[in-house]
Short mmCIF file of C-alpha atoms in Angstrom, two decimals:
data_model
loop_
_atom_site.label_atom_id
_atom_site.label_comp_id
_atom_site.label_asym_id
_atom_site.label_seq_id
_atom_site.Cartn_x
_atom_site.Cartn_y
_atom_site.Cartn_z
CA UNK B 238 -67.43 4.57 110.10
CA UNK B 239 -67.93 7.70 107.92
CA UNK B 240 -70.78 6.38 105.87
CA UNK B 241 -72.40 5.48 109.11
CA UNK B 242 -72.31 8.50 110.62
CA UNK B 243 -73.62 10.25 107.59
CA UNK B 244 -76.18 8.37 106.91
CA UNK B 245 -77.30 9.02 110.42
CA UNK B 246 -76.84 12.49 109.88
CA UNK B 247 -79.19 12.81 106.84
CA UNK B 248 -81.77 10.56 108.59
CA UNK B 249 -81.75 12.88 111.49
CA UNK B 250 -82.52 15.67 108.98
CA UNK B 251 -85.09 13.96 107.01
CA UNK B 252 -87.13 13.12 110.48
CA UNK B 253 -86.41 16.51 112.04
CA UNK B 254 -87.60 18.50 108.52
CA UNK B 255 -90.50 15.70 108.44
CA UNK B 256 -91.49 16.92 112.01
CA UNK B 257 -90.98 20.58 111.89
CA UNK B 258 -93.18 20.66 108.23
CA UNK B 259 -96.02 18.69 109.90
CA UNK B 260 -96.40 21.39 112.65
CA UNK B 261 -97.11 23.94 110.01
CA UNK B 262 -99.40 21.87 107.98
CA UNK B 263 -101.05 20.72 111.10
CA UNK B 264 -101.65 24.45 111.88
CA UNK B 265 -103.23 24.84 107.93
CA UNK B 266 -105.30 22.24 108.05
CA UNK B 267 -106.66 23.01 112.07
CA UNK B 268 -107.94 26.45 110.47
CA UNK B 269 -109.12 25.18 107.45
CA UNK B 270 -112.99 25.81 107.12
CA UNK B 271 -113.69 23.01 104.76
CA UNK B 272 -113.64 19.74 106.80
CA UNK B 273 -113.60 17.51 103.60
CA UNK B 274 -110.21 19.69 102.51
CA UNK B 275 -108.88 19.20 105.86
CA UNK B 276 -109.47 15.66 106.11
CA UNK B 277 -107.24 15.58 102.22
CA UNK B 278 -104.88 17.71 103.44
CA UNK B 279 -104.05 15.55 106.86
CA UNK B 280 -103.30 12.90 104.22
CA UNK B 281 -101.44 14.32 101.59
CA UNK B 282 -99.24 17.18 102.96
CA UNK B 283 -97.42 14.77 105.60
CA UNK B 284 -96.17 12.25 102.58
CA UNK B 285 -95.34 15.54 100.83
CA UNK B 286 -93.01 16.35 103.51
CA UNK B 287 -91.91 13.15 103.93
CA UNK B 288 -91.10 12.74 100.16
CA UNK B 289 -88.85 16.19 100.32
CA UNK B 290 -86.91 15.70 103.38
CA UNK B 291 -86.12 11.90 102.46
CA UNK B 292 -85.18 13.15 98.74
CA UNK B 293 -82.88 15.75 100.52
CA UNK B 294 -81.34 13.28 102.66
CA UNK B 295 -80.72 10.94 100.25
CA UNK B 296 -79.08 13.19 97.63
CA UNK B 297 -76.81 14.63 100.56
CA UNK B 298 -75.85 11.14 101.58
CA UNK B 299 -75.18 10.54 98.12
CA UNK B 300 -72.83 13.45 97.27
CA UNK B 301 -71.02 12.71 100.62
CA UNK B 302 -70.31 8.81 100.23
CA UNK B 303 -69.47 8.89 96.86
CA UNK B 304 -67.11 11.48 96.49
CA UNK B 305 -65.45 10.51 99.86
CA UNK B 306 -61.61 10.21 99.91
CA UNK B 307 -61.53 11.11 95.95
CA UNK B 308 -58.79 13.40 95.16
CA UNK B 309 -60.00 16.82 93.94
CA UNK B 310 -59.64 17.90 90.08
CA UNK B 311 -58.83 13.85 89.76
CA UNK B 312 -60.41 12.35 86.57
CA UNK B 313 -61.94 9.72 88.87
CA UNK B 314 -63.71 12.04 90.68
CA UNK B 315 -65.11 13.75 87.97
CA UNK B 316 -66.71 10.75 86.57
CA UNK B 317 -68.11 9.84 90.05
CA UNK B 318 -69.44 13.42 90.63
CA UNK B 319 -70.86 13.45 87.06
CA UNK B 320 -72.59 9.96 87.97
CA UNK B 321 -73.81 11.47 90.88
CA UNK B 322 -75.19 14.90 89.38
CA UNK B 323 -77.18 12.53 86.94
CA UNK B 324 -79.16 9.99 89.90
CA UNK B 325 -79.58 13.40 91.90
CA UNK B 326 -81.30 15.34 89.08
CA UNK B 327 -83.18 12.24 88.32
CA UNK B 328 -84.25 12.01 92.15
CA UNK B 329 -85.09 15.63 92.37
CA UNK B 330 -87.33 15.67 88.81
CA UNK B 331 -89.57 12.94 90.50
CA UNK B 332 -89.72 14.90 93.68
CA UNK B 333 -91.13 17.63 91.36
CA UNK B 334 -93.14 15.53 89.73
CA UNK B 335 -95.33 13.99 92.62
CA UNK B 336 -95.27 16.73 95.03
CA UNK B 337 -96.10 19.39 92.16
CA UNK B 338 -96.98 23.26 93.16
CA UNK B 339 -94.14 24.83 94.25
CA UNK B 340 -91.81 21.86 93.66
CA UNK B 341 -92.11 22.58 89.97
CA UNK B 342 -91.57 26.16 90.14
CA UNK B 343 -88.35 25.79 92.02
CA UNK B 344 -87.48 22.98 89.53
CA UNK B 345 -88.47 25.19 86.53
CA UNK B 346 -86.10 28.53 88.23
CA UNK B 347 -83.00 25.56 88.56
CA UNK B 348 -83.56 24.70 85.15
CA UNK B 349 -82.00 28.08 84.34
CA UNK B 350 -79.35 28.74 86.44
CA UNK B 351 -76.76 27.63 83.81
CA UNK B 352 -74.21 29.98 85.83
CA UNK B 353 -74.72 28.15 89.19
CA UNK B 354 -76.29 24.77 88.73
CA UNK B 355 -74.28 21.68 87.01
CA UNK B 356 -75.36 20.83 83.43
CA UNK B 357 -76.90 17.38 84.39
CA UNK B 358 -79.79 19.66 86.65
CA UNK B 359 -80.01 22.17 83.66
CA UNK B 360 -80.66 19.56 81.04
CA UNK B 361 -83.31 17.48 83.49
CA UNK B 362 -85.24 20.62 84.64
CA UNK B 363 -85.57 21.96 81.25
CA UNK B 364 -86.62 18.74 79.28
CA UNK B 365 -89.00 17.61 81.85
CA UNK B 366 -90.51 20.35 84.07
CA UNK B 367 -91.79 23.16 81.61
CA UNK B 368 -94.10 21.01 79.50
CA UNK B 369 -94.46 17.83 81.08
CA UNK B 370 -96.32 19.12 84.67
CA UNK B 371 -98.85 16.62 86.77
CA UNK B 372 -102.48 17.23 85.53
CA UNK B 373 -105.51 17.44 87.38
CA UNK B 374 -108.69 15.10 86.66
CA UNK B 375 -111.78 16.77 85.05
CA UNK B 376 -113.43 15.81 88.29
CA UNK B 377 -111.22 18.06 90.42
CA UNK B 378 -111.30 20.63 87.47
CA UNK B 379 -115.04 20.82 87.57
CA UNK B 380 -115.06 21.27 91.70
CA UNK B 381 -112.88 24.34 91.15
CA UNK B 382 -115.01 25.84 88.47
CA UNK B 383 -117.94 24.93 90.56
CA UNK B 384 -116.80 26.44 93.95
CA UNK B 385 -115.61 29.46 91.81
CA UNK B 386 -118.30 30.32 89.06
CA UNK B 387 -121.15 28.76 90.64
CA UNK B 388 -121.77 26.37 88.14
CA UNK B 389 -119.91 23.12 86.35
CA UNK B 390 -118.01 23.56 83.16
CA UNK B 391 -120.92 22.80 81.04
CA UNK B 392 -123.58 24.87 82.55
CA UNK B 393 -120.98 28.26 82.61
CA UNK B 394 -119.89 27.12 79.14
CA UNK B 395 -121.59 26.28 75.62
CA UNK B 396 -118.49 23.77 75.35
CA UNK B 397 -115.78 23.18 77.53
CA UNK B 398 -112.85 20.26 76.61
CA UNK B 399 -112.32 18.05 79.57
CA UNK B 400 -108.52 17.41 78.18
CA UNK B 401 -106.18 20.45 78.99
CA UNK B 402 -104.16 21.74 76.26
CA UNK B 403 -101.55 22.60 78.67
CA UNK B 404 -100.42 22.14 82.37
CA UNK B 405 -98.07 24.10 84.53
CA UNK B 406 -97.00 24.16 87.79
CA UNK B 407 -99.89 26.19 89.58
CA UNK B 408 -102.98 25.43 86.79
CA UNK B 409 -103.70 23.93 83.56
CA UNK B 410 -105.52 25.22 80.75
CA UNK B 411 -108.87 24.12 78.58
CA UNK B 412 -110.15 25.28 75.53
CA UNK B 413 -113.85 26.51 76.45
CA UNK B 414 -116.39 28.44 74.15
CA UNK B 415 -118.73 31.07 76.08
CA UNK B 416 -122.54 30.91 75.49
CA UNK B 417 -122.03 33.90 73.32
CA UNK B 418 -119.54 31.82 70.99
CA UNK B 419 -116.24 33.06 71.86
CA UNK B 420 -113.39 30.56 71.92
CA UNK B 421 -111.45 30.77 75.12
CA UNK B 422 -109.05 29.45 77.19
CA UNK B 423 -109.78 28.69 80.73
CA UNK B 424 -107.19 28.52 83.17
CA UNK B 425 -107.93 26.51 86.51
CA UNK B 426 -105.68 26.43 89.48
CA UNK B 427 -104.83 23.18 90.64
CA UNK B 428 -106.86 22.01 93.68
CA UNK B 429 -105.74 23.06 97.02
CA UNK B 430 -102.31 24.67 95.96
CA UNK B 431 -103.17 27.50 98.48
CA UNK B 432 -103.98 25.13 101.16
CA UNK B 433 -100.52 23.31 100.89
CA UNK B 434 -98.46 26.26 99.90
CA UNK B 435 -97.49 27.34 103.56
CA UNK B 436 -96.62 23.97 104.39
CA UNK B 437 -94.83 23.42 101.46
CA UNK B 438 -92.45 26.66 101.80
CA UNK B 439 -91.76 26.36 105.27
CA UNK B 440 -90.43 22.91 104.77
CA UNK B 441 -88.39 23.77 101.96
CA UNK B 442 -86.95 26.71 103.50
CA UNK B 443 -86.03 24.25 106.56
CA UNK B 444 -84.71 21.73 104.38
CA UNK B 445 -82.42 24.23 102.54
CA UNK B 446 -81.35 26.01 105.86
CA UNK B 447 -80.70 23.01 107.50
CA UNK B 448 -78.54 21.35 104.55
CA UNK B 449 -76.82 25.02 104.29
CA UNK B 450 -75.52 24.45 108.00
CA UNK B 451 -74.41 20.87 107.54
CA UNK B 452 -72.92 21.78 104.04
CA UNK B 453 -71.70 25.43 103.64
CA UNK B 454 -71.38 25.53 100.00
CA UNK B 455 -75.05 25.07 99.75
CA UNK B 456 -76.55 27.68 99.22
CA UNK B 457 -79.89 28.63 97.88
CA UNK B 458 -81.61 30.95 100.64
CA UNK B 459 -81.98 33.87 98.33
CA UNK B 460 -84.17 31.44 95.82
CA UNK B 461 -86.41 30.46 98.86
CA UNK B 462 -86.64 33.96 100.22
CA UNK B 463 -88.21 34.89 96.31
CA UNK B 464 -90.33 31.87 95.93
CA UNK B 465 -91.90 33.14 99.83
CA UNK B 466 -92.60 36.75 98.13
CA UNK B 467 -93.70 35.70 94.84
CA UNK B 468 -96.04 32.83 95.28
CA UNK B 469 -98.95 34.63 97.06
CA UNK B 470 -99.08 36.84 93.80
CA UNK B 471 -98.87 33.97 91.53
CA UNK B 472 -101.73 32.06 93.18
CA UNK B 473 -104.41 34.80 92.76
CA UNK B 474 -105.15 35.09 88.79
CA UNK B 475 -107.31 38.14 89.50
CA UNK B 476 -103.20 39.90 90.40
CA UNK B 477 -102.12 38.29 86.66
CA UNK B 478 -105.19 39.78 85.10
CA UNK B 479 -104.35 43.06 86.10
CA UNK B 480 -100.60 42.71 85.12
CA UNK B 481 -101.62 41.75 81.57
CA UNK B 482 -103.62 45.20 81.36
CA UNK B 483 -101.09 46.93 82.81
CA UNK B 484 -98.24 45.79 80.68
CA UNK B 485 -100.65 46.62 77.60
CA UNK B 486 -101.16 49.86 78.58
CA UNK B 487 -97.12 50.48 79.26
CA UNK B 488 -96.45 49.40 75.53
CA UNK B 489 -99.22 51.81 74.53
CA UNK B 490 -98.30 54.75 76.29
CA UNK B 491 -94.39 54.03 76.43
CA UNK B 492 -93.67 52.01 73.22
CA UNK B 493 -95.84 52.96 70.65
CA UNK B 494 -93.55 51.77 68.21
CA UNK B 495 -93.54 48.26 69.26
CA UNK B 496 -96.82 48.54 70.72
CA UNK B 497 -98.89 46.43 68.35
CA UNK B 498 -96.00 43.85 67.91
CA UNK B 499 -96.52 42.50 71.64
CA UNK B 500 -100.13 41.46 72.48
CA UNK B 501 -101.69 39.69 75.79
CA UNK B 502 -104.81 37.86 75.80
CA UNK B 503 -108.44 39.85 76.38
CA UNK B 504 -109.50 38.76 80.33
CA UNK B 505 -113.17 37.74 80.67
CA UNK B 506 -113.86 39.52 83.85
CA UNK B 507 -117.55 38.00 84.53
CA UNK B 508 -115.67 34.33 84.54
CA UNK B 509 -112.49 34.85 86.03
CA UNK B 510 -111.71 34.69 89.97
CA UNK B 511 -108.69 34.37 91.81
CA UNK B 512 -108.18 30.74 91.50
CA UNK B 513 -110.09 30.51 87.59
CA UNK B 514 -109.14 32.78 84.64
CA UNK B 515 -110.97 32.77 81.66
CA UNK B 516 -109.08 34.50 78.70
CA UNK B 517 -109.19 35.34 75.16
CA UNK B 518 -107.74 32.16 73.26
CA UNK B 519 -104.65 32.99 70.93
CA UNK B 520 -103.49 30.57 68.08
CA UNK B 521 -100.14 30.77 67.54
CA UNK B 522 -96.47 28.92 67.29
CA UNK B 523 -94.64 27.84 70.54
CA UNK B 524 -91.51 30.81 70.37
CA UNK B 525 -89.07 27.70 69.86
CA UNK B 526 -90.69 26.00 67.19
CA UNK B 527 -88.73 27.17 64.87
CA UNK B 528 -90.33 24.86 61.97
CA UNK B 529 -94.00 26.01 63.16
CA UNK B 530 -92.54 29.78 62.69
CA UNK B 531 -91.05 29.44 59.40
CA UNK B 532 -94.23 27.63 58.13
CA UNK B 533 -96.20 30.81 59.42
CA UNK B 534 -93.88 33.03 56.71
CA UNK B 535 -92.02 34.34 59.82
CA UNK B 536 -88.28 34.31 60.39
CA UNK B 537 -86.58 33.10 63.72
CA UNK B 538 -84.12 35.81 63.40
CA UNK B 539 -87.27 38.71 63.61
CA UNK B 540 -88.51 36.73 66.29
CA UNK B 541 -85.59 37.02 68.39
CA UNK B 542 -84.88 40.77 67.61
CA UNK B 543 -88.87 41.67 68.82
CA UNK B 544 -87.95 39.22 71.73
CA UNK B 545 -85.23 41.39 72.73
CA UNK B 546 -87.04 44.63 71.58
CA UNK B 547 -90.15 43.81 73.91
CA UNK B 548 -88.18 43.06 76.99
CA UNK B 549 -85.62 45.91 76.82
CA UNK B 550 -88.55 48.04 76.50
CA UNK B 551 -90.26 46.56 79.67
CA UNK B 552 -87.05 46.54 81.61
CA UNK B 553 -85.44 49.99 80.64
CA UNK B 554 -88.68 52.34 80.02
CA UNK B 555 -91.56 50.81 81.64
CA UNK B 556 -89.90 49.38 84.80
CA UNK B 557 -92.59 46.98 85.06
CA UNK B 558 -91.29 43.51 83.87
CA UNK B 559 -92.51 39.93 83.00
CA UNK B 560 -90.11 37.56 84.68
CA UNK B 561 -91.18 34.21 83.68
CA UNK B 562 -90.49 34.34 79.62
CA UNK B 563 -89.70 30.90 79.33
CA UNK B 564 -90.95 28.91 76.13
CA UNK B 565 -94.06 27.97 76.97
CA UNK B 566 -95.08 31.39 77.87
CA UNK B 567 -94.56 32.88 74.77
CA UNK B 568 -96.38 32.67 71.17
CA UNK B 569 -95.65 33.95 68.00
CA UNK B 570 -98.05 34.68 65.31
CA UNK B 571 -97.90 36.66 62.32
CA UNK B 572 -99.00 40.43 63.04
CA UNK B 573 -102.76 40.59 62.20
CA UNK B 574 -102.53 43.92 60.46
CA UNK B 575 -99.49 43.06 58.63
CA UNK B 576 -99.14 41.54 54.99
CA UNK B 577 -96.62 39.94 53.41
CA UNK B 578 -93.38 41.14 51.94
CA UNK B 579 -92.36 41.03 48.33
CA UNK B 580 -90.54 37.56 49.44
CA UNK B 581 -93.13 36.21 51.34
CA UNK B 582 -92.22 36.98 54.69
CA UNK B 583 -94.53 38.32 57.76
CA UNK B 584 -94.01 40.41 60.75
CA UNK B 585 -94.20 38.36 64.04
CA UNK B 586 -96.23 39.29 66.79
CA UNK B 587 -95.18 38.31 70.24
CA UNK B 588 -98.07 37.13 72.67
CA UNK B 589 -97.45 37.29 76.14
CA UNK B 590 -98.66 34.31 78.19
CA UNK B 591 -98.86 33.80 82.24
CA UNK B 592 -98.68 37.00 83.80
CA UNK B 593 -98.33 35.84 87.17
CA UNK B 594 -94.79 37.13 88.12
CA UNK B 595 -93.93 40.54 87.12
CA UNK B 596 -91.60 43.01 89.14
CA UNK B 597 -91.35 46.65 89.49
CA UNK B 598 -88.16 48.44 89.08
CA UNK B 599 -87.97 51.68 90.74
CA UNK B 600 -86.26 54.76 88.77
CA UNK B 601 -82.87 54.54 90.34
CA UNK B 602 -82.45 50.83 89.74
CA UNK B 603 -84.08 50.86 86.29
CA UNK B 604 -81.71 53.60 85.43
CA UNK B 605 -78.69 52.26 87.06
CA UNK B 606 -79.36 48.33 85.38
CA UNK B 607 -80.01 50.20 81.91
CA UNK B 608 -76.72 52.38 82.34
CA UNK B 609 -74.65 48.60 83.06
CA UNK B 610 -76.21 47.27 79.71
CA UNK B 611 -75.31 50.21 77.77
CA UNK B 612 -71.89 49.52 79.28
CA UNK B 613 -72.04 45.89 78.69
CA UNK B 614 -72.77 46.61 74.95
CA UNK B 615 -69.93 49.23 74.79
CA UNK B 616 -67.42 47.83 76.37
CA UNK B 617 -67.19 50.13 78.86
CA UNK B 618 -65.04 48.54 81.70
CA UNK B 619 -64.95 51.62 83.96
CA UNK B 620 -69.62 52.10 83.71
CA UNK B 621 -69.39 48.51 83.87
CA UNK B 622 -67.74 48.39 87.55
CA UNK B 623 -69.68 51.81 88.48
CA UNK B 624 -73.13 50.56 88.18
CA UNK B 625 -72.87 46.90 89.02
CA UNK B 626 -71.27 48.78 92.58
CA UNK B 627 -74.76 50.66 92.66
CA UNK B 628 -76.53 47.86 92.19
CA UNK B 629 -74.99 46.05 94.72
CA UNK B 630 -72.58 43.70 93.37
CA UNK B 631 -69.73 45.55 95.30
CA UNK B 632 -66.30 46.58 93.94
CA UNK B 633 -64.46 42.66 94.24
CA UNK B 634 -67.41 40.93 92.38
CA UNK B 635 -68.79 43.43 89.45
CA UNK B 636 -66.74 41.48 86.87
CA UNK B 637 -68.57 38.49 87.88
CA UNK B 638 -71.79 40.21 87.95
CA UNK B 639 -70.92 41.33 84.31
CA UNK B 640 -69.89 37.61 83.48
CA UNK B 641 -73.50 36.28 84.77
CA UNK B 642 -75.58 38.83 83.05
CA UNK B 643 -73.78 38.16 79.63
CA UNK B 644 -72.50 34.44 80.09
CA UNK B 645 -69.15 35.62 79.00
CA UNK B 646 -65.34 36.05 80.85
CA UNK B 647 -64.26 39.66 81.64
CA UNK B 648 -61.68 39.09 79.05
CA UNK B 649 -64.51 38.91 76.54
CA UNK B 650 -67.34 41.57 78.32
CA UNK B 651 -64.42 44.30 77.58
CA UNK B 652 -63.27 42.84 74.20
CA UNK B 653 -63.92 45.97 71.67
CA UNK B 654 -64.79 43.82 68.79
CA UNK B 655 -68.02 44.12 67.44
CA UNK B 656 -69.14 40.46 68.43
CA UNK B 657 -67.62 40.12 71.58
CA UNK B 658 -70.68 39.19 73.51
CA UNK B 659 -72.49 36.49 70.76
CA UNK B 660 -73.03 33.39 71.81
CA UNK B 661 -72.49 30.56 69.13
CA UNK B 662 -74.08 27.88 70.83
CA UNK B 663 -71.47 25.38 70.58
CA UNK B 664 -69.77 23.14 72.65
CA UNK B 665 -67.25 25.60 73.65
CA UNK B 666 -70.02 28.24 74.46
CA UNK B 667 -71.54 25.56 76.99
CA UNK B 668 -68.53 24.85 78.37
CA UNK B 669 -67.80 28.17 79.08
CA UNK B 670 -71.14 28.64 80.55
CA UNK B 671 -70.78 25.76 83.02
CA UNK B 672 -67.42 27.02 83.90
CA UNK B 673 -69.29 29.47 86.35
CA UNK B 674 -71.06 26.86 87.78
CA UNK B 675 -68.29 25.02 89.03
CA UNK B 676 -64.91 27.36 89.21
CA UNK B 677 -67.10 30.18 90.82
CA UNK B 678 -69.90 28.70 92.60
CA UNK B 679 -68.71 30.19 96.02
CA UNK B 680 -68.18 33.58 94.46
CA UNK B 681 -71.68 33.39 92.55
CA UNK B 682 -73.68 32.48 95.67
CA UNK B 683 -72.35 35.23 97.68
CA UNK B 684 -73.04 37.81 94.59
CA UNK B 685 -76.49 36.32 94.73
CA UNK B 686 -76.77 36.82 98.49
CA UNK B 687 -76.07 40.39 97.96
CA UNK B 688 -77.98 41.72 94.92
CA UNK B 689 -81.42 42.85 95.20
CA UNK B 690 -84.19 40.42 94.53
CA UNK B 691 -85.37 42.28 91.87
CA UNK B 692 -82.33 42.12 90.49
CA UNK B 693 -82.25 38.37 90.90
CA UNK B 694 -85.60 38.61 89.24
CA UNK B 695 -84.04 40.23 86.30
CA UNK B 696 -81.36 37.40 86.38
CA UNK B 697 -83.93 34.89 85.79
CA UNK B 698 -85.89 36.65 83.22
CA UNK B 699 -82.26 37.09 81.48
CA UNK B 700 -81.67 33.27 81.82
CA UNK B 701 -85.07 32.39 80.22
CA UNK B 702 -84.61 34.76 77.35
CA UNK B 703 -81.13 33.51 76.64
CA UNK B 704 -82.41 29.86 76.50
CA UNK B 705 -85.45 30.92 74.13
CA UNK B 706 -82.67 32.65 71.81
CA UNK B 707 -80.36 29.81 71.91
CA UNK B 708 -83.41 27.67 70.42
CA UNK B 709 -84.23 29.97 67.95
CA UNK B 710 -80.95 31.01 66.55
CA UNK B 711 -78.33 28.14 67.80
CA UNK B 712 -76.70 31.03 69.95
CA UNK B 713 -77.25 34.54 70.09
CA UNK B 714 -77.58 37.58 67.64
CA UNK B 715 -75.47 40.27 67.56
CA UNK B 716 -78.49 42.38 66.59
CA UNK B 717 -80.07 41.47 69.69
CA UNK B 718 -77.53 43.07 71.57
CA UNK B 719 -77.60 46.19 69.51
CA UNK B 720 -81.06 46.34 70.39
CA UNK B 721 -80.52 46.21 73.92
CA UNK B 722 -77.76 48.91 73.38
CA UNK B 723 -80.00 51.20 71.63
CA UNK B 724 -83.17 50.66 74.12
CA UNK B 725 -81.02 51.18 77.13
CA UNK B 726 -78.96 54.41 75.68
CA UNK B 727 -82.34 55.65 74.83
CA UNK B 728 -84.07 55.22 78.16
CA UNK B 729 -81.26 56.52 79.79
CA UNK B 730 -81.42 60.19 77.76
CA UNK B 731 -85.02 60.30 77.86
CA UNK B 732 -84.69 59.85 81.78
CA UNK B 733 -81.94 62.76 81.82
CA UNK B 734 -84.41 64.92 79.87
CA UNK B 735 -87.28 64.40 81.81
CA UNK B 736 -85.45 65.37 84.96
CA UNK B 737 -83.90 68.90 83.64
CA UNK B 738 -85.26 72.17 82.24
CA UNK B 739 -81.80 73.58 81.17
CA UNK B 740 -82.17 74.12 77.63
CA UNK B 741 -78.49 73.90 77.44
CA UNK B 742 -78.16 70.34 79.03
CA UNK B 743 -81.43 69.48 77.03
CA UNK B 744 -79.14 70.37 73.49
CA UNK B 745 -75.97 68.41 74.82
CA UNK B 746 -78.19 65.17 75.47
CA UNK B 747 -80.00 65.35 72.01
CA UNK B 748 -76.42 65.82 70.65
CA UNK B 749 -75.57 62.48 72.60
CA UNK B 750 -78.59 60.55 71.17
CA UNK B 751 -77.31 61.73 67.72
CA UNK B 752 -73.79 60.51 68.66
CA UNK B 753 -75.31 57.18 69.75
CA UNK B 754 -77.28 56.67 66.62
CA UNK B 755 -73.94 57.04 64.89
CA UNK B 756 -71.98 54.71 66.68
CA UNK B 757 -75.05 52.50 66.36
CA UNK B 758 -74.55 52.51 62.66
CA UNK B 759 -71.12 51.95 62.93
CA UNK B 760 -71.43 48.64 64.75
CA UNK B 761 -74.22 47.50 62.29
CA UNK B 762 -72.22 47.93 59.67
CA UNK B 763 -68.85 46.28 61.29
CA UNK B 764 -71.67 43.52 61.93
CA UNK B 765 -72.55 43.05 58.39
CA UNK B 766 -69.11 42.78 56.99
CA UNK B 767 -68.04 40.56 59.61
CA UNK B 768 -70.97 38.27 58.37
CA UNK B 769 -70.20 38.42 54.72
CA UNK B 770 -66.35 37.68 55.65
CA UNK B 771 -68.00 34.48 57.42
CA UNK B 772 -70.21 34.04 54.55
CA UNK B 773 -67.36 34.39 51.53
CA UNK B 774 -64.93 31.78 53.92
CA UNK B 775 -67.53 29.38 53.98
#
């Protein structure tokens, strides 16, 4: 009886979602100016909606039926739940690949949520959705190029490789050469992304809201809200181009010490539109390709430090942050102006790709976020609580907020030892990360509901950077945390200096900066001694 009831409920959910989503799709198709596009959408959109609603219904039924009657915390329930997680992750992966677009964006985001999503989902989404996205046919690419630039690829470029070198959720990249001989990367949006986005979003929103109504512990409404705001901007490649220019301007003006070490490809504006972006081609190693990075004479630890420095500058000094720094969007190459050291080492340059998703932090938010990270680095419990509350976590969830940011339990967050935030990347650490996904699921869902959306994107950025660091170093480096501590602290002092004209207060701030350097030097020395002790014990 219970099984039949659940199956009827999930089948109704599928039918309702398909019907409601088809209404949105019908509206989009009816207003289309292109008859051929309208005809194609009339077949493809309902199919996409049916896939989504059916997959959601089947997954929901699988969980409820498979776990029905099994005792909480029993070994049998754990085994069955693991099996359901694996099956459901495969079903979700299949849906993302078949539907593409917004679904792959959501799948990629899920792959970063180690503290909220079961490991089976995280692993499956990371392994499949970053590097193996669906590819548009060359005929479809030619249609987009002709519509956007007024000519075929062969007419607009002297050379155009028909096989893409990369494919992402919204677009794919082809190598080409301009008529004046410049090698370029041409980013071409997958066909009909804009046409299907509204229907895709409406249906996913309906499914998530309905599942939340049936199963209150399933609450990903905050993620749908974020996609609603960010997707239109990501679909406009001219916004992406302007973001890349602004990012580089910020480094030159606000972070001149590291400006040469961070780079974004030059945009060819005369060959770019909202759906096609032509950029300088950059040859480099993907940030997680440790062997290739070492082959370039660059040390992975130097890459990790540069990555931390660059994103700390964006967060705490610029207030304009690249919020999609997963491995496919970060390249490493030797610093063009640099030379090898006596030991043969070369300095890295970080090349930022895919500038579609940026977020601006206003001054109060940026200041509070910097103060929070300073408190985390220096184990300041009072500062953590105060600034977490200012950012919206509340007086009851500030400790959990600190845990989500650092992936450390509260007792480690406020531990005074120099390595209190370090991750070793072993099984113990992975178990600790997944503890958040199970033990504190409801509290984390409530925390994510409370936090401003800009902070949610900072969390996503933090998750991406943590995954990259773990690939580079098999854990995290204490030196990267010291960099974050220095940049966040200096940014706070600079903000205070800019807001005061009192000579006495400015002197106090300079003394504070001097004490900060002394404190950081002490932590660095302690770190060296700790590393030496560990090396001698091996």
